[in-house]
Amino acid sequence: MICYSSHYRAELVPDPSYTIGSADNRPYDRIINPDGLGRGDFAKVCRLAVERFETGEERQAALIGPKTWCVESCAVLEESRLTVLMDRMVIRLSLDNFEIVCSRRLDVCGSMLALYPCGGDLILHGELEVLRLNRELQTVWTFSGRDLFASLTGERAFCLENGRIRLLDWEGNRYELSLDGELLSDRPAPEKRILTIPVADAASPRELQQILKESLGLPEWYGMNWDAFWDGITGLIRLPDILILEGWHVYKARWPEDARVMEGLLDRYNREAKDACQVIYRYYR
């Protein structure tokens, strides 16, 4: 990612070629390793390239953090101070000399994914928590939902715009917060439709088609083949929110090619259809 201020341009990108403790690494002006991670640790290294506009000077530092560090939206630059979120560690660097001005280890559950500027403070988005830090990196407020902030359908789970924070959790619950941490709305997910279809006893592909026809409510004139199945789930019926195929491993062992076709059609449905269907292949009866 790239950040700008009136004095600096800072670019932060992973450096997979770097090995902690090796003499063969590319030269860096500074090595920054807040946790003191070693060669055998689960670590990620990023190259911090800094350009100072007034002088044209360019310098580079290696930042070493945990492997779970998400780099895409991890830094905020204000004048000569760069704040970097390295999962649960937040550090603030002076780009004048690459010194750590202050740092904070966050007492949170789950990984922290991104940070955003907010009137001199910072908004941090994590898997399980959203929080606001002040200029001294102290917690102003924190918020957790009923499940982790992630989306089954690919919809954005975190959105900060127009002075509001909108969140979506894995269950489909939606929340809206003010920048002061006030919960403005909490909309529970609609009740999910769950359908379990036992398939282990299907003695043939045609028998599986009959089971699908009866279980999904396909019409009497259903064609009993995969082309008809695709036409049915995209034009005649709506699949449940969660579809559990009970004993799938048994059917797949007997009819692997037929099973592969069905898995492919359900994957395609979830890529193309407006209403996603979570498919669970339950490998026991």
Coordinates of C-alpha atoms in Angstrom, one line a residue:
M1 CA 0.0 0.0 0.0
I2 CA 1.1 3.6 -0.6
C3 CA 0.5 6.6 1.8
Y4 CA 1.2 10.3 1.2
S5 CA 1.7 13.4 3.4
S6 CA 2.9 16.9 2.5
H7 CA 6.5 15.7 3.3
Y8 CA 6.6 12.0 2.5
R9 CA 5.6 9.2 0.3
A10 CA 5.6 5.8 2.0
E11 CA 5.2 2.4 0.3
L12 CA 4.7 -0.8 2.2
V13 CA 4.9 -4.1 0.4
P14 CA 5.7 -7.7 1.4
D15 CA 9.3 -8.9 1.0
P16 CA 9.1 -12.7 0.7
S17 CA 12.8 -12.9 -0.1
Y18 CA 13.9 -11.7 3.3
T19 CA 15.0 -14.3 5.8
I20 CA 15.4 -13.2 9.4
G21 CA 19.1 -13.5 10.4
S22 CA 20.4 -14.2 6.9
A23 CA 23.5 -12.3 5.6
D24 CA 22.1 -12.6 2.0
N25 CA 19.1 -10.3 2.4
R26 CA 18.9 -7.1 0.4
P27 CA 20.4 -4.1 2.2
Y28 CA 18.1 -2.0 4.4
D29 CA 18.8 1.2 6.2
R30 CA 17.0 -0.1 9.2
I31 CA 15.5 -3.3 10.5
I32 CA 12.4 -2.8 12.7
N33 CA 11.4 -5.9 14.6
P34 CA 9.1 -4.9 17.5
D35 CA 8.4 -8.4 18.7
G36 CA 12.0 -9.6 18.3
L37 CA 10.9 -12.4 16.0
G38 CA 13.6 -14.9 15.0
R39 CA 14.4 -17.2 12.0
G40 CA 12.1 -20.0 13.2
D41 CA 9.1 -17.8 14.0
F42 CA 5.9 -17.5 12.0
A43 CA 6.8 -14.1 10.6
K44 CA 6.1 -11.7 7.7
V45 CA 8.6 -9.1 6.4
C46 CA 7.6 -6.0 4.6
R47 CA 9.7 -3.4 2.8
L48 CA 9.0 0.2 3.8
A49 CA 10.3 2.5 1.1
V50 CA 10.2 6.2 2.0
E51 CA 10.8 9.3 -0.2
R52 CA 11.2 12.7 1.3
F53 CA 9.9 15.3 -1.1
E54 CA 12.0 18.3 0.0
T55 CA 15.3 16.5 -0.6
G56 CA 14.4 13.6 -2.9
E57 CA 16.1 11.3 -0.4
E58 CA 14.9 7.7 -0.4
R59 CA 15.4 5.2 2.4
Q60 CA 14.2 1.7 3.1
A61 CA 13.4 -0.2 6.2
A62 CA 12.4 -3.8 6.8
L63 CA 9.4 -4.2 9.1
I64 CA 9.1 -7.7 10.7
G65 CA 5.8 -8.7 12.1
P66 CA 3.6 -11.8 12.6
K67 CA 2.5 -13.9 9.6
T68 CA -1.1 -13.0 10.2
W69 CA -0.3 -9.3 9.5
C70 CA -2.7 -8.0 6.7
V71 CA -0.7 -5.4 4.7
E72 CA -3.4 -4.1 2.3
S73 CA -4.9 -1.4 4.6
C74 CA -2.5 -1.4 7.5
A75 CA -0.9 2.1 7.6
V76 CA -1.9 5.7 8.1
L77 CA 0.6 8.6 7.4
E78 CA 0.2 12.0 9.1
E79 CA 3.0 14.4 8.3
S80 CA 6.2 12.5 9.3
R81 CA 4.5 9.9 11.5
L82 CA 3.5 6.5 10.0
T83 CA 1.2 4.3 12.1
V84 CA 1.2 0.6 11.1
L85 CA -1.1 -2.1 12.3
M86 CA 0.7 -5.4 12.5
D87 CA -2.2 -7.7 13.5
R88 CA -2.5 -7.1 17.3
M89 CA 0.5 -4.7 17.4
V90 CA 0.3 -1.0 16.5
I91 CA 3.5 0.9 16.1
R92 CA 4.1 4.6 15.2
L93 CA 7.3 5.4 13.3
S94 CA 9.0 8.7 12.7
L95 CA 10.0 8.7 9.1
D96 CA 12.7 11.2 9.8
N97 CA 14.8 8.5 11.4
F98 CA 12.8 5.2 11.4
E99 CA 12.5 5.3 15.2
I100 CA 9.5 3.9 17.0
V101 CA 7.7 6.8 18.7
C102 CA 5.1 4.7 20.5
S103 CA 3.6 1.2 20.3
R104 CA 0.7 -0.7 21.7
R105 CA -0.2 -4.4 21.9
L106 CA -3.9 -4.7 21.6
D107 CA -5.9 -6.8 24.0
V108 CA -8.4 -8.1 21.5
C109 CA -9.9 -11.4 20.3
G110 CA -9.1 -12.5 16.7
S111 CA -6.8 -10.9 14.2
M112 CA -6.9 -7.2 13.4
L113 CA -7.2 -6.5 9.7
A114 CA -7.1 -2.8 8.8
L115 CA -7.0 0.7 10.2
Y116 CA -8.4 4.0 9.0
P117 CA -7.8 7.7 10.0
C118 CA -10.7 9.4 11.9
G119 CA -10.2 13.0 12.9
G120 CA -6.7 12.4 14.4
D121 CA -7.8 9.1 15.9
L122 CA -7.8 5.7 14.3
I123 CA -10.6 3.2 13.6
L124 CA -9.4 -0.4 13.6
H125 CA -11.3 -3.3 12.0
G126 CA -10.7 -6.8 13.2
E127 CA -12.2 -10.2 12.8
L128 CA -14.2 -10.0 16.0
E129 CA -13.9 -6.4 17.2
V130 CA -13.9 -2.8 15.9
L131 CA -12.3 -0.2 18.0
R132 CA -11.2 3.4 18.1
L133 CA -7.8 4.5 19.3
N134 CA -6.8 8.1 20.2
R135 CA -3.5 9.8 19.3
E136 CA -1.8 8.1 22.2
L137 CA -3.0 4.7 20.9
Q138 CA -5.3 4.2 23.8
T139 CA -8.7 2.6 23.4
V140 CA -11.6 5.1 23.2
W141 CA -14.3 2.4 22.5
T142 CA -14.7 -1.1 21.3
F143 CA -17.5 -3.0 19.7
S144 CA -18.2 -6.7 19.0
G145 CA -21.1 -8.3 17.1
R146 CA -22.8 -11.7 17.6
D147 CA -20.3 -13.4 15.2
L148 CA -17.1 -12.6 13.3
F149 CA -17.2 -9.8 10.9
A150 CA -17.1 -11.6 7.5
S151 CA -19.5 -12.3 4.7
L152 CA -20.6 -15.6 3.2
T153 CA -21.6 -13.9 -0.1
G154 CA -18.5 -11.7 -0.6
E155 CA -20.3 -8.5 0.5
R156 CA -18.1 -6.0 2.4
A157 CA -18.2 -6.8 6.1
F158 CA -16.8 -3.4 7.1
C159 CA -17.6 0.0 5.5
L160 CA -16.6 3.4 6.9
E161 CA -18.3 6.3 5.1
N162 CA -20.4 9.4 5.7
G163 CA -19.5 9.4 9.4
R164 CA -20.9 5.9 9.9
I165 CA -19.5 2.5 10.3
R166 CA -21.5 -0.4 8.8
L167 CA -20.8 -3.9 9.8
L168 CA -21.9 -7.4 8.6
D169 CA -21.2 -10.6 10.5
W170 CA -21.1 -14.2 9.4
E171 CA -24.6 -14.9 10.5
G172 CA -25.9 -12.0 8.4
N173 CA -26.6 -9.6 11.3
R174 CA -26.1 -5.9 10.3
Y175 CA -24.9 -3.1 12.6
E176 CA -24.4 0.6 12.2
L177 CA -22.2 2.6 14.6
S178 CA -21.4 6.3 14.9
L179 CA -17.8 7.3 15.0
D180 CA -18.2 7.7 18.8
G181 CA -19.0 4.0 19.1
E182 CA -22.8 4.5 19.6
L183 CA -24.8 1.6 18.2
L184 CA -27.3 3.3 15.8
S185 CA -28.9 0.2 14.5
D186 CA -28.8 -3.6 15.0
R187 CA -30.7 -5.6 12.4
P188 CA -30.7 -9.4 13.1
A189 CA -30.4 -11.7 10.1
P190 CA -33.6 -13.2 8.8
E191 CA -34.2 -16.7 9.9
K192 CA -32.3 -19.1 7.7
R193 CA -34.0 -21.8 5.7
I194 CA -32.1 -25.1 6.3
L195 CA -32.7 -28.3 4.4
T196 CA -30.9 -31.6 5.1
I197 CA -31.0 -34.2 2.3
P198 CA -29.8 -37.7 3.1
V199 CA -28.0 -39.0 0.0
A200 CA -25.9 -42.0 1.2
D201 CA -28.6 -44.5 0.2
A202 CA -28.9 -43.3 -3.4
A203 CA -28.0 -46.4 -5.3
S204 CA -27.6 -44.7 -8.7
P205 CA -27.3 -41.2 -10.2
R206 CA -31.0 -41.4 -11.3
E207 CA -32.0 -42.3 -7.7
L208 CA -30.1 -39.2 -6.5
Q209 CA -32.1 -37.1 -9.0
Q210 CA -35.3 -38.5 -7.6
I211 CA -34.2 -37.6 -4.1
L212 CA -33.3 -34.1 -5.2
K213 CA -36.6 -33.7 -7.0
E214 CA -38.7 -34.7 -3.9
S215 CA -36.5 -32.8 -1.4
L216 CA -36.2 -29.6 -3.3
G217 CA -39.8 -29.5 -4.5
L218 CA -39.0 -29.7 -8.2
P219 CA -42.0 -30.2 -10.5
E220 CA -43.4 -33.5 -11.7
W221 CA -42.0 -33.0 -15.2
Y222 CA -38.5 -32.5 -13.9
G223 CA -36.1 -34.0 -16.4
M224 CA -34.0 -36.1 -13.9
N225 CA -30.6 -34.9 -15.2
W226 CA -28.0 -32.2 -14.4
D227 CA -29.2 -29.8 -17.2
A228 CA -32.7 -30.0 -15.7
F229 CA -31.3 -29.5 -12.2
W230 CA -29.5 -26.3 -13.2
D231 CA -32.6 -25.0 -15.0
G232 CA -34.7 -25.9 -11.9
I233 CA -32.5 -24.2 -9.3
T234 CA -32.0 -21.0 -11.4
G235 CA -35.6 -20.6 -12.7
L236 CA -38.1 -22.8 -10.9
I237 CA -37.2 -23.0 -7.2
R238 CA -35.1 -21.1 -4.7
L239 CA -32.5 -23.1 -2.9
P240 CA -32.4 -23.0 0.9
D241 CA -30.0 -20.7 2.7
I242 CA -28.2 -23.8 4.0
L243 CA -28.2 -27.1 2.1
I244 CA -26.8 -30.1 4.0
L245 CA -26.0 -33.2 1.9
E246 CA -25.9 -35.9 4.6
G247 CA -23.7 -38.9 3.8
W248 CA -22.2 -37.2 0.8
H249 CA -18.9 -39.2 1.1
V250 CA -20.8 -42.4 0.6
Y251 CA -22.4 -41.2 -2.7
K252 CA -19.2 -39.6 -3.9
A253 CA -17.2 -42.8 -3.4
R254 CA -19.8 -44.7 -5.5
W255 CA -20.3 -42.2 -8.2
P256 CA -17.4 -39.7 -8.2
E257 CA -18.0 -38.2 -11.7
D258 CA -21.7 -37.6 -10.9
A259 CA -20.8 -36.1 -7.6
R260 CA -18.2 -33.8 -9.2
V261 CA -20.9 -32.5 -11.6
M262 CA -23.3 -31.6 -8.7
E263 CA -20.5 -29.9 -6.7
G264 CA -19.6 -27.9 -9.8
L265 CA -23.2 -26.8 -10.4
L266 CA -23.6 -25.7 -6.8
D267 CA -20.3 -23.8 -6.9
R268 CA -21.5 -22.1 -10.1
Y269 CA -24.8 -21.2 -8.5
N270 CA -23.1 -19.5 -5.6
R271 CA -20.9 -17.5 -8.1
E272 CA -23.8 -16.4 -10.3
A273 CA -27.0 -16.4 -8.3
K274 CA -28.3 -13.4 -6.3
D275 CA -29.2 -15.5 -3.3
A276 CA -26.3 -17.6 -2.1
C277 CA -26.8 -21.1 -0.7
Q278 CA -24.3 -22.4 1.8
V279 CA -23.6 -26.1 0.9
I280 CA -22.4 -28.4 3.7
Y281 CA -21.1 -31.8 2.5
R282 CA -21.5 -33.8 5.7
Y283 CA -19.3 -36.7 5.6
Y284 CA -21.2 -39.0 7.9
R285 CA -24.6 -40.4 8.1

